[in-house]
Amino acid sequence: MSDAREDDLGELGELIARARRDGPGAERLGAVRARLESQVGSLDAPPLPSASGGAVAITLGVAALAALTIGLAGWLVVRGGAPADEAASEDAASEAEAPAAVPSTAPGPPASPVPRDPTTEAALDGLRAPAEVLPRPDARGDETADAPRAPRGARWARDARGAPPVGSAVADTSAPPAPSADARASTLREEIALLDRALRAREAGETARARAALEEHAARFPSGRLRPERERMLAELAAGGTPAP
Amino acid sequence: MALDRHGAATLGRLYEEHADAVFRALRRWGVSDSMADDALQEVFLIASRKLAEFEGRSTHRTWLFGIALRVARGVRRTRTHEAMGEIEPEGDDAPVDDEVDARRAARQLDALLATLDDAQREVFVMASLHDLSAPEIAEITGANLNTVYSRLRLARQRLADGLARSGRRRP
């Protein structure tokens, strides 16, 4: 309220300016905080894995997945062109998703380029439940403002289902047809683009835009292949935004 | 009641950023020094319970001030009459350091604020000591905007008159 500042209040303003210097002091505030923590638990930020290491891992993981996707698409073409029927497509998808369970000479991407960190997972459990504790950015990133978003409840419900089962080389004929390899590659490209956008925004210090891109990824690909990277970045943002250089 | 890790980190950040301002506001709203620590703790205890319901429609600062205002009102209702209106006599010409000067000024201001009714006092403290905007104050107090401006104008007038009467104009 600019018209109420002490500059405009004459001698009363002078008194206010002097009184403003009177405060409780750090020691007193610290004592109250200690009492508060005895009731609600520690108020310290949860420990997270090295932020800079996480960023490098994410970048490498995204690049590795992109390379594997290109290799997989090329291998399918060499093997006989695009799959002629859904069963062949299902086979290819199953082989690609379960390299450990099904012995195969086909190149398959690893389950995740970044090993899951139980600490981060635990932190993310905290992030998810009351995820809207922090104020949601009013002005979302320009390019994400119009993006379709799933209802929040549906989003978490889908997330809770987890990833589709992998490890079976036999197509389940009762299941809906799996997307073609092209569609899967396209989906992965979209995932990469979203995480890349989040990375760039974070590097530019625009945490709101970074978070918006990650939330868009979560809405569109709740169990996407880059979900571990998304969750790691969300945890890093919650811990303070940009990783240490 | 334990917060989850994210909630705890958020509350910790809010405490670091706003505890000092909340404490000062509580004092200026009439919470005695002896009650201020408990009141501050109560504010953040309530915040910890309500954190999951915070939807971001206001700033965290506005939200916390809203909680603090209600805590201060509760303290005012339950306290016995305390000596709030006495202006502490200043020492003769003894030099004072900044800390002592600030404390004296705060006591003098508290004495002047005690001459206001509670609604005027609440508005004046938020506007003039904590730079909250009129719409923010309206949101916190539940009063309409014109009422906020009116209370602020009356508070200023009464405080200026009180300061003049105290005969403590500075050269």
CSV table of C-alpha atoms in Angstrom, one decimal:
chain,number,residue,atom,x,y,z
A,1,MET,CA,0.0,0.0,0.0
A,2,SER,CA,2.3,2.7,-1.3
A,3,ASP,CA,0.3,5.6,0.1
A,4,ALA,CA,0.8,4.3,3.6
A,5,ARG,CA,4.6,4.2,3.8
A,6,GLU,CA,6.4,6.0,6.5
A,7,ASP,CA,7.7,8.5,4.0
A,8,ASP,CA,4.2,10.0,3.8
A,9,LEU,CA,3.5,9.9,7.5
A,10,GLY,CA,5.8,12.6,8.9
A,11,GLU,CA,6.8,12.0,12.4
A,12,LEU,CA,4.7,8.9,12.7
A,13,GLY,CA,6.6,7.5,9.8
A,14,GLU,CA,9.9,8.2,11.6
A,15,LEU,CA,8.6,6.4,14.6
A,16,ILE,CA,7.5,3.4,12.5
A,17,ALA,CA,10.9,3.3,10.8
A,18,ARG,CA,12.7,3.1,14.1
A,19,ALA,CA,10.3,0.6,15.5
A,20,ARG,CA,10.7,-1.6,12.5
A,21,ARG,CA,14.3,-2.3,13.6
A,22,ASP,CA,12.9,-4.0,16.7
A,23,GLY,CA,12.5,-7.7,16.1
A,24,PRO,CA,12.7,-11.0,17.9
A,25,GLY,CA,16.2,-11.9,16.8
A,26,ALA,CA,17.5,-15.1,15.3
A,27,GLU,CA,18.0,-16.8,18.7
A,28,ARG,CA,14.5,-16.3,19.8
A,29,LEU,CA,13.1,-17.4,16.4
A,30,GLY,CA,15.3,-20.4,16.6
A,31,ALA,CA,14.0,-21.4,20.0
A,32,VAL,CA,10.4,-21.1,18.8
A,33,ARG,CA,11.3,-23.2,15.7
A,34,ALA,CA,12.8,-25.9,17.9
A,35,ARG,CA,9.6,-26.0,19.9
A,36,LEU,CA,7.6,-26.2,16.7
A,37,GLU,CA,9.7,-29.1,15.5
A,38,SER,CA,9.1,-31.0,18.7
A,39,GLN,CA,5.4,-31.0,17.7
A,40,VAL,CA,5.5,-31.4,13.9
A,41,GLY,CA,8.9,-33.0,13.3
A,42,SER,CA,12.0,-31.7,11.6
A,43,LEU,CA,11.4,-28.8,9.2
A,44,ASP,CA,14.6,-29.3,7.3
A,45,ALA,CA,14.5,-30.1,3.6
A,46,PRO,CA,14.8,-33.8,2.8
A,47,PRO,CA,18.2,-35.0,1.6
A,48,LEU,CA,18.3,-35.4,-2.1
A,49,PRO,CA,20.9,-37.0,-4.4
A,50,SER,CA,23.5,-34.7,-5.9
A,51,ALA,CA,21.7,-32.2,-8.0
A,52,SER,CA,24.4,-31.8,-10.6
A,53,GLY,CA,24.8,-35.6,-10.8
A,54,GLY,CA,21.1,-35.9,-11.3
A,55,ALA,CA,21.1,-33.4,-14.1
A,56,VAL,CA,23.9,-35.2,-15.9
A,57,ALA,CA,22.2,-38.5,-15.5
A,58,ILE,CA,19.0,-37.1,-16.9
A,59,THR,CA,20.7,-35.6,-19.9
A,60,LEU,CA,22.6,-38.8,-20.6
A,61,GLY,CA,19.5,-40.9,-20.1
A,62,VAL,CA,17.5,-38.8,-22.5
A,63,ALA,CA,20.2,-39.0,-25.1
A,64,ALA,CA,20.6,-42.8,-24.6
A,65,LEU,CA,16.9,-43.4,-25.0
A,66,ALA,CA,16.8,-41.3,-28.2
A,67,ALA,CA,19.7,-43.3,-29.7
A,68,LEU,CA,18.1,-46.6,-28.7
A,69,THR,CA,14.8,-45.6,-30.2
A,70,ILE,CA,16.5,-44.7,-33.5
A,71,GLY,CA,18.4,-48.0,-33.4
A,72,LEU,CA,15.2,-50.0,-32.7
A,73,ALA,CA,13.3,-48.3,-35.5
A,74,GLY,CA,16.2,-49.0,-37.9
A,75,TRP,CA,16.4,-52.6,-36.8
A,76,LEU,CA,12.7,-53.1,-37.5
A,77,VAL,CA,13.1,-51.7,-40.9
A,78,VAL,CA,16.1,-54.0,-41.7
A,79,ARG,CA,14.2,-57.0,-40.4
A,80,GLY,CA,11.5,-56.6,-43.0
A,81,GLY,CA,10.0,-53.2,-43.0
A,82,ALA,CA,7.2,-52.1,-40.8
A,83,PRO,CA,5.4,-54.8,-38.9
A,84,ALA,CA,2.8,-56.4,-41.1
A,85,ASP,CA,0.4,-57.2,-38.3
A,86,GLU,CA,-0.3,-56.4,-34.7
A,87,ALA,CA,1.2,-59.6,-33.4
A,88,ALA,CA,4.5,-58.8,-34.9
A,89,SER,CA,4.3,-55.3,-33.5
A,90,GLU,CA,3.4,-56.7,-30.1
A,91,ASP,CA,6.4,-59.1,-30.3
A,92,ALA,CA,8.7,-56.3,-31.1
A,93,ALA,CA,7.4,-54.1,-28.4
A,94,SER,CA,7.6,-57.0,-25.9
A,95,GLU,CA,11.2,-57.7,-26.9
A,96,ALA,CA,12.1,-54.1,-26.6
A,97,GLU,CA,10.5,-53.7,-23.2
A,98,ALA,CA,11.8,-57.0,-21.7
A,99,PRO,CA,15.4,-57.4,-22.7
A,100,ALA,CA,16.3,-59.3,-19.5
A,101,ALA,CA,13.3,-61.6,-19.4
A,102,VAL,CA,13.4,-62.7,-23.0
A,103,PRO,CA,16.7,-63.8,-24.5
A,104,SER,CA,17.0,-62.0,-27.8
A,105,THR,CA,19.5,-60.6,-30.2
A,106,ALA,CA,17.4,-57.6,-30.7
A,107,PRO,CA,18.7,-54.4,-29.2
A,108,GLY,CA,16.4,-53.4,-26.4
A,109,PRO,CA,16.5,-50.3,-24.3
A,110,PRO,CA,17.2,-50.6,-20.6
A,111,ALA,CA,14.2,-50.4,-18.2
A,112,SER,CA,15.5,-47.0,-17.1
A,113,PRO,CA,18.6,-45.1,-17.9
A,114,VAL,CA,18.8,-43.7,-14.4
A,115,PRO,CA,18.7,-46.2,-11.5
A,116,ARG,CA,15.8,-45.5,-9.1
A,117,ASP,CA,17.0,-43.9,-6.0
A,118,PRO,CA,14.9,-44.9,-3.0
A,119,THR,CA,15.6,-41.5,-1.4
A,120,THR,CA,14.2,-39.7,-4.3
A,121,GLU,CA,11.3,-42.1,-4.5
A,122,ALA,CA,10.5,-41.4,-0.9
A,123,ALA,CA,10.7,-37.7,-1.4
A,124,LEU,CA,8.4,-38.0,-4.4
A,125,ASP,CA,5.8,-39.8,-2.3
A,126,GLY,CA,5.8,-36.6,-0.2
A,127,LEU,CA,5.5,-34.5,-3.3
A,128,ARG,CA,2.6,-36.4,-4.8
A,129,ALA,CA,0.1,-36.6,-2.0
A,130,PRO,CA,-0.2,-32.9,-1.1
A,131,ALA,CA,1.3,-31.8,-4.4
A,132,GLU,CA,-0.6,-28.6,-4.4
A,133,VAL,CA,0.8,-27.4,-1.1
A,134,LEU,CA,2.9,-25.0,-3.0
A,135,PRO,CA,1.0,-22.3,-4.9
A,136,ARG,CA,0.5,-23.5,-8.4
A,137,PRO,CA,2.1,-21.0,-10.8
A,138,ASP,CA,-0.6,-18.7,-12.0
A,139,ALA,CA,1.1,-17.9,-15.2
A,140,ARG,CA,2.0,-21.2,-16.8
A,141,GLY,CA,4.6,-21.4,-19.5
A,142,ASP,CA,3.4,-20.0,-22.7
A,143,GLU,CA,3.8,-23.2,-24.7
A,144,THR,CA,2.1,-25.3,-22.0
A,145,ALA,CA,-0.8,-23.0,-21.3
A,146,ASP,CA,-3.0,-24.5,-23.9
A,147,ALA,CA,-1.8,-28.1,-23.6
A,148,PRO,CA,-4.4,-30.6,-22.8
A,149,ARG,CA,-4.2,-31.8,-19.2
A,150,ALA,CA,-5.8,-34.8,-17.7
A,151,PRO,CA,-8.0,-34.3,-14.6
A,152,ARG,CA,-5.8,-34.5,-11.6
A,153,GLY,CA,-7.6,-37.4,-10.0
A,154,ALA,CA,-7.5,-39.3,-13.3
A,155,ARG,CA,-3.8,-38.5,-13.6
A,156,TRP,CA,-2.9,-40.0,-10.2
A,157,ALA,CA,-5.3,-42.9,-10.8
A,158,ARG,CA,-3.5,-43.7,-14.0
A,159,ASP,CA,-0.2,-43.3,-12.3
A,160,ALA,CA,-1.1,-45.7,-9.6
A,161,ARG,CA,-1.7,-48.4,-12.1
A,162,GLY,CA,1.9,-48.2,-13.0
A,163,ALA,CA,3.5,-49.3,-16.2
A,164,PRO,CA,2.0,-52.0,-18.4
A,165,PRO,CA,3.3,-55.5,-17.6
A,166,VAL,CA,6.5,-56.4,-19.4
A,167,GLY,CA,8.4,-59.7,-19.6
A,168,SER,CA,6.0,-61.7,-21.8
A,169,ALA,CA,6.9,-62.4,-25.4
A,170,VAL,CA,3.4,-63.7,-26.1
A,171,ALA,CA,0.9,-61.2,-27.2
A,172,ASP,CA,-2.2,-61.0,-25.1
A,173,THR,CA,-5.0,-61.1,-27.6
A,174,SER,CA,-7.5,-59.8,-25.2
A,175,ALA,CA,-5.6,-56.6,-24.7
A,176,PRO,CA,-6.1,-53.7,-26.9
A,177,PRO,CA,-3.6,-53.5,-29.8
A,178,ALA,CA,-0.3,-52.1,-28.8
A,179,PRO,CA,0.9,-49.0,-30.6
A,180,SER,CA,3.2,-49.5,-33.5
A,181,ALA,CA,6.9,-49.0,-33.3
A,182,ASP,CA,6.6,-45.7,-35.1
A,183,ALA,CA,3.9,-44.6,-32.6
A,184,ARG,CA,6.1,-45.6,-29.7
A,185,ALA,CA,9.1,-43.8,-31.1
A,186,SER,CA,6.9,-40.8,-31.6
A,187,THR,CA,5.7,-40.9,-28.1
A,188,LEU,CA,9.2,-41.2,-26.8
A,189,ARG,CA,10.2,-38.2,-28.9
A,190,GLU,CA,7.4,-36.2,-27.3
A,191,GLU,CA,8.5,-37.3,-23.9
A,192,ILE,CA,12.1,-36.3,-24.7
A,193,ALA,CA,10.9,-32.9,-26.0
A,194,LEU,CA,9.0,-32.2,-22.8
A,195,LEU,CA,11.9,-33.1,-20.5
A,196,ASP,CA,14.3,-31.2,-22.7
A,197,ARG,CA,12.0,-28.1,-22.4
A,198,ALA,CA,12.0,-28.6,-18.6
A,199,LEU,CA,15.8,-28.9,-18.6
A,200,ARG,CA,16.3,-25.7,-20.6
A,201,ALA,CA,13.8,-23.8,-18.5
A,202,ARG,CA,15.5,-24.9,-15.4
A,203,GLU,CA,18.9,-23.9,-16.7
A,204,ALA,CA,17.5,-20.5,-17.5
A,205,GLY,CA,16.2,-20.2,-14.0
A,206,GLU,CA,12.6,-20.4,-15.0
A,207,THR,CA,11.5,-22.9,-12.4
A,208,ALA,CA,7.8,-22.3,-13.0
A,209,ARG,CA,8.1,-23.1,-16.7
A,210,ALA,CA,10.3,-26.1,-15.9
A,211,ARG,CA,7.6,-27.4,-13.4
A,212,ALA,CA,4.9,-26.7,-16.0
A,213,ALA,CA,6.7,-28.9,-18.5
A,214,LEU,CA,7.2,-31.7,-16.0
A,215,GLU,CA,3.5,-31.5,-15.0
A,216,GLU,CA,2.5,-31.7,-18.6
A,217,HIS,CA,4.7,-34.7,-19.0
A,218,ALA,CA,3.1,-36.2,-15.9
A,219,ALA,CA,-0.4,-35.6,-17.3
A,220,ARG,CA,0.3,-37.0,-20.7
A,221,PHE,CA,2.7,-39.8,-19.8
A,222,PRO,CA,2.0,-40.7,-16.2
A,223,SER,CA,3.8,-44.0,-16.7
A,224,GLY,CA,6.0,-42.9,-19.5
A,225,ARG,CA,9.5,-44.3,-20.1
A,226,LEU,CA,11.1,-41.1,-18.9
A,227,ARG,CA,9.1,-41.1,-15.7
A,228,PRO,CA,12.1,-41.6,-13.4
A,229,GLU,CA,13.8,-38.6,-15.0
A,230,ARG,CA,10.7,-36.5,-14.6
A,231,GLU,CA,10.4,-37.4,-10.9
A,232,ARG,CA,14.1,-36.7,-10.3
A,233,MET,CA,13.7,-33.3,-11.8
A,234,LEU,CA,10.6,-32.6,-9.8
A,235,ALA,CA,12.4,-33.5,-6.7
A,236,GLU,CA,15.3,-31.3,-7.6
A,237,LEU,CA,13.0,-28.4,-8.3
A,238,ALA,CA,11.2,-28.9,-5.0
A,239,ALA,CA,14.6,-28.8,-3.3
A,240,GLY,CA,15.6,-25.5,-4.7
A,241,GLY,CA,15.3,-25.2,-8.4
A,242,THR,CA,18.5,-25.3,-10.4
A,243,PRO,CA,21.2,-27.9,-9.6
A,244,ALA,CA,24.5,-26.7,-8.3
A,245,PRO,CA,27.0,-26.0,-11.1
B,1,MET,CA,1.3,-34.7,14.1
B,2,ALA,CA,4.2,-35.2,11.7
B,3,LEU,CA,4.3,-33.6,8.3
B,4,ASP,CA,5.5,-35.5,5.3
B,5,ARG,CA,8.9,-34.6,4.0
B,6,HIS,CA,7.7,-32.2,1.4
B,7,GLY,CA,5.3,-30.5,3.8
B,8,ALA,CA,8.0,-30.2,6.4
B,9,ALA,CA,10.4,-28.6,3.9
B,10,THR,CA,7.7,-26.2,2.8
B,11,LEU,CA,6.9,-25.2,6.4
B,12,GLY,CA,10.5,-24.8,7.2
B,13,ARG,CA,10.9,-22.4,4.3
B,14,LEU,CA,7.9,-20.5,5.3
B,15,TYR,CA,9.2,-20.2,8.8
B,16,GLU,CA,12.6,-18.9,7.6
B,17,GLU,CA,11.0,-16.3,5.3
B,18,HIS,CA,8.1,-15.1,7.4
B,19,ALA,CA,8.5,-15.9,11.1
B,20,ASP,CA,10.2,-12.5,11.8
B,21,ALA,CA,7.4,-10.5,10.2
B,22,VAL,CA,4.7,-12.6,11.8
B,23,PHE,CA,6.3,-12.1,15.2
B,24,ARG,CA,6.4,-8.4,14.7
B,25,ALA,CA,2.8,-8.2,13.5
B,26,LEU,CA,1.7,-10.2,16.5
B,27,ARG,CA,3.4,-7.8,18.8
B,28,ARG,CA,2.0,-4.7,17.1
B,29,TRP,CA,-1.5,-6.3,17.2
B,30,GLY,CA,-1.3,-6.4,21.0
B,31,VAL,CA,0.2,-9.7,21.8
B,32,SER,CA,2.5,-9.1,24.8
B,33,ASP,CA,6.2,-10.0,24.6
B,34,SER,CA,5.7,-12.8,27.1
B,35,MET,CA,3.0,-14.3,24.9
B,36,ALA,CA,4.6,-13.7,21.5
B,37,ASP,CA,6.6,-16.9,21.4
B,38,ASP,CA,3.7,-19.0,22.1
B,39,ALA,CA,1.6,-17.1,19.6
B,40,LEU,CA,4.2,-17.5,16.9
B,41,GLN,CA,4.4,-21.2,17.5
B,42,GLU,CA,0.6,-21.4,17.4
B,43,VAL,CA,0.6,-19.6,14.0
B,44,PHE,CA,3.0,-22.1,12.4
B,45,LEU,CA,1.3,-25.1,14.1
B,46,ILE,CA,-2.0,-24.1,12.6
B,47,ALA,CA,-0.1,-23.5,9.3
B,48,SER,CA,1.3,-27.1,9.4
B,49,ARG,CA,-2.3,-28.4,9.8
B,50,LYS,CA,-3.7,-26.3,7.0
B,51,LEU,CA,-0.8,-26.6,4.6
B,52,ALA,CA,-2.3,-29.4,2.6
B,53,GLU,CA,-5.4,-27.2,2.0
B,54,PHE,CA,-3.5,-24.2,0.8
B,55,GLU,CA,-4.5,-23.7,-2.8
B,56,GLY,CA,-2.3,-20.9,-3.8
B,57,ARG,CA,-5.1,-18.4,-4.3
B,58,SER,CA,-3.2,-16.0,-2.1
B,59,THR,CA,0.5,-15.6,-1.3
B,60,HIS,CA,1.9,-17.6,1.6
B,61,ARG,CA,2.5,-14.3,3.3
B,62,THR,CA,-1.1,-13.2,3.1
B,63,TRP,CA,-2.1,-16.7,4.2
B,64,LEU,CA,0.2,-16.6,7.2
B,65,PHE,CA,-0.9,-13.1,8.2
B,66,GLY,CA,-4.5,-14.3,8.1
B,67,ILE,CA,-3.7,-17.1,10.5
B,68,ALA,CA,-1.6,-14.7,12.7
B,69,LEU,CA,-4.4,-12.2,12.9
B,70,ARG,CA,-6.8,-14.8,14.2
B,71,VAL,CA,-4.3,-16.0,16.7
B,72,ALA,CA,-3.7,-12.4,17.9
B,73,ARG,CA,-7.4,-11.8,18.3
B,74,GLY,CA,-7.7,-15.0,20.4
B,75,VAL,CA,-4.8,-13.8,22.6
B,76,ARG,CA,-6.4,-10.4,23.0
B,77,ARG,CA,-9.7,-12.0,24.0
B,78,THR,CA,-8.2,-14.2,26.6
B,79,ARG,CA,-5.6,-12.0,28.1
B,80,THR,CA,-6.1,-9.9,31.2
B,81,HIS,CA,-5.7,-6.2,30.9
B,82,GLU,CA,-2.0,-5.6,30.4
B,83,ALA,CA,-0.2,-2.3,30.6
B,84,MET,CA,-0.1,-1.6,26.9
B,85,GLY,CA,-0.7,2.1,26.9
B,86,GLU,CA,2.1,3.4,28.9
B,87,ILE,CA,4.7,5.3,27.0
B,88,GLU,CA,8.0,4.4,28.5
B,89,PRO,CA,9.8,7.6,29.6
B,90,GLU,CA,13.0,8.1,27.7
B,91,GLY,CA,16.2,8.5,29.4
B,92,ASP,CA,17.6,11.9,29.8
B,93,ASP,CA,20.3,12.5,27.2
B,94,ALA,CA,22.0,9.1,27.6
B,95,PRO,CA,23.3,7.8,24.3
B,96,VAL,CA,21.4,4.8,23.1
B,97,ASP,CA,22.4,2.3,20.5
B,98,ASP,CA,20.3,1.2,17.6
B,99,GLU,CA,18.8,-1.7,19.4
B,100,VAL,CA,17.7,0.3,22.4
B,101,ASP,CA,16.4,3.0,20.2
B,102,ALA,CA,14.4,0.5,18.2
B,103,ARG,CA,13.0,-1.1,21.3
B,104,ARG,CA,11.9,2.3,22.7
B,105,ALA,CA,10.4,3.2,19.4
B,106,ALA,CA,8.5,-0.1,19.3
B,107,ARG,CA,7.1,0.5,22.8
B,108,GLN,CA,6.1,4.0,21.9
B,109,LEU,CA,4.4,2.8,18.8
B,110,ASP,CA,2.7,0.0,20.7
B,111,ALA,CA,1.4,2.6,23.2
B,112,LEU,CA,0.0,4.7,20.3
B,113,LEU,CA,-1.5,1.6,18.7
B,114,ALA,CA,-3.2,0.7,21.9
B,115,THR,CA,-5.3,3.9,21.5
B,116,LEU,CA,-6.9,2.5,18.3
B,117,ASP,CA,-9.7,0.1,18.2
B,118,ASP,CA,-8.7,-3.4,17.1
B,119,ALA,CA,-10.0,-3.2,13.5
B,120,GLN,CA,-8.1,0.1,12.9
B,121,ARG,CA,-5.0,-1.3,14.5
B,122,GLU,CA,-5.0,-4.5,12.5
B,123,VAL,CA,-5.3,-2.5,9.2
B,124,PHE,CA,-2.7,0.0,10.1
B,125,VAL,CA,-0.1,-2.6,11.1
B,126,MET,CA,-0.5,-4.5,8.0
B,127,ALA,CA,-0.5,-1.5,5.7
B,128,SER,CA,2.2,0.7,7.3
B,129,LEU,CA,4.5,-1.8,9.0
B,130,HIS,CA,4.3,-4.7,6.6
B,131,ASP,CA,3.4,-3.1,3.3
B,132,LEU,CA,0.5,-5.3,2.5
B,133,SER,CA,-1.8,-3.9,-0.1
B,134,ALA,CA,-5.4,-2.9,0.6
B,135,PRO,CA,-6.8,-5.9,-1.4
B,136,GLU,CA,-4.6,-8.2,0.6
B,137,ILE,CA,-5.8,-6.7,3.8
B,138,ALA,CA,-9.3,-6.9,2.7
B,139,GLU,CA,-8.8,-10.6,2.0
B,140,ILE,CA,-7.2,-11.2,5.4
B,141,THR,CA,-9.7,-9.3,7.5
B,142,GLY,CA,-12.8,-10.1,5.4
B,143,ALA,CA,-13.6,-6.4,5.2
B,144,ASN,CA,-14.4,-4.7,1.9
B,145,LEU,CA,-11.9,-2.4,0.3
B,146,ASN,CA,-13.5,0.8,1.2
B,147,THR,CA,-13.7,-0.2,4.8
B,148,VAL,CA,-10.0,-1.0,4.7
B,149,TYR,CA,-9.2,2.5,3.4
B,150,SER,CA,-11.5,4.1,5.9
B,151,ARG,CA,-9.9,2.3,8.8
B,152,LEU,CA,-6.5,3.2,7.6
B,153,ARG,CA,-7.3,6.9,7.3
B,154,LEU,CA,-8.9,7.0,10.8
B,155,ALA,CA,-6.0,5.1,12.3
B,156,ARG,CA,-3.4,7.5,10.8
B,157,GLN,CA,-5.4,10.5,12.0
B,158,ARG,CA,-5.7,9.2,15.5
B,159,LEU,CA,-2.1,8.1,15.7
B,160,ALA,CA,-0.9,11.5,14.5
B,161,ASP,CA,-3.0,13.2,17.1
B,162,GLY,CA,-1.7,10.9,19.7
B,163,LEU,CA,1.8,11.5,18.8
B,164,ALA,CA,1.3,15.2,18.9
B,165,ARG,CA,-0.3,15.0,22.3
B,166,SER,CA,2.5,12.9,23.6
B,167,GLY,CA,4.7,15.9,23.2
B,168,ARG,CA,7.5,13.8,21.9
B,169,ARG,CA,8.0,15.4,18.5
B,170,ARG,CA,11.5,14.9,17.3
B,171,PRO,CA,13.5,18.0,16.3
